[in-house]
Amino acid sequence: MFVTMLAALLLALPAAAQHGDEGDAALRRGLAYRGNGDAALAAHWLGVAATRGVPEAMFILANMLLEGEGVARDEPEARRLLEEAAQMDYAEAWQQLALMEKDPVKAAQLMRRAAHALTHRGEGKH
């Protein structure tokens, strides 16, 4: 347990030092805990990062909520997180929303939004 916590802390330090961003640090901690098999702690830290506006954390946590990985399944909350990340033009969130959409016309529109967001990713937003 101590080694896992130490590894997560070390992973978080470069992000915090480089960006001074608590959201980035929380994302790195969440990813470290998830990689070490502690989904509950991963969900906690990803939630912290999500509340600080990190779209990648929103996306990952949404998928954990959809699968019940470390948290209770909660599709409405997962959809809310995906919609919030999509509004930040996070391409993967648009794509996931498209895959969840039952209406094929709306799904196609969402996929186009995903493609557009991915096309413009290198322009400094992500």
PDB file of N, CA and C in Angstrom, residues 3 7 10 25 40 45 85 97 114 120:
ATOM      1  N   VAL A   3       3.920   1.579  -1.098  1.00  0.00           N
ATOM      2  CA  VAL A   3       4.589   1.713  -2.395  1.00  0.00           C
ATOM      3  C   VAL A   3       3.620   2.290  -3.421  1.00  0.00           C
ATOM      4  N   ALA A   7       4.226   5.780  -5.301  1.00  0.00           N
ATOM      5  CA  ALA A   7       4.264   5.849  -6.761  1.00  0.00           C
ATOM      6  C   ALA A   7       3.271   6.878  -7.273  1.00  0.00           C
ATOM      7  N   LEU A  10       4.643  10.358  -6.566  1.00  0.00           N
ATOM      8  CA  LEU A  10       5.737  10.705  -7.469  1.00  0.00           C
ATOM      9  C   LEU A  10       5.229  11.023  -8.864  1.00  0.00           C
ATOM     10  N   ALA A  25      -2.558  17.002 -11.253  1.00  0.00           N
ATOM     11  CA  ALA A  25      -2.009  16.126 -10.219  1.00  0.00           C
ATOM     12  C   ALA A  25      -3.030  15.063  -9.819  1.00  0.00           C
ATOM     13  N   ALA A  40     -11.397   2.092  -6.616  1.00  0.00           N
ATOM     14  CA  ALA A  40     -12.126   3.022  -5.745  1.00  0.00           C
ATOM     15  C   ALA A  40     -11.319   4.299  -5.516  1.00  0.00           C
ATOM     16  N   TRP A  45      -9.834  10.143  -7.052  1.00  0.00           N
ATOM     17  CA  TRP A  45      -8.927  11.151  -7.592  1.00  0.00           C
ATOM     18  C   TRP A  45      -9.363  11.642  -8.970  1.00  0.00           C
ATOM     19  N   ALA A  85     -17.404  17.110 -20.621  1.00  0.00           N
ATOM     20  CA  ALA A  85     -16.125  16.972 -21.333  1.00  0.00           C
ATOM     21  C   ALA A  85     -16.292  17.300 -22.814  1.00  0.00           C
ATOM     22  N   LEU A  97     -20.519   9.616 -26.429  1.00  0.00           N
ATOM     23  CA  LEU A  97     -21.925  10.027 -26.478  1.00  0.00           C
ATOM     24  C   LEU A  97     -22.590   9.517 -27.755  1.00  0.00           C
ATOM     25  N   ALA A 114     -17.094  14.714 -32.872  1.00  0.00           N
ATOM     26  CA  ALA A 114     -15.876  14.046 -32.390  1.00  0.00           C
ATOM     27  C   ALA A 114     -14.744  14.208 -33.404  1.00  0.00           C
ATOM     28  N   HIS A 120      -8.980  19.365 -34.600  1.00  0.00           N
ATOM     29  CA  HIS A 120      -8.475  20.623 -34.066  1.00  0.00           C
ATOM     30  C   HIS A 120      -7.740  20.471 -32.733  1.00  0.00           C
TER      31      HIS A 120
END
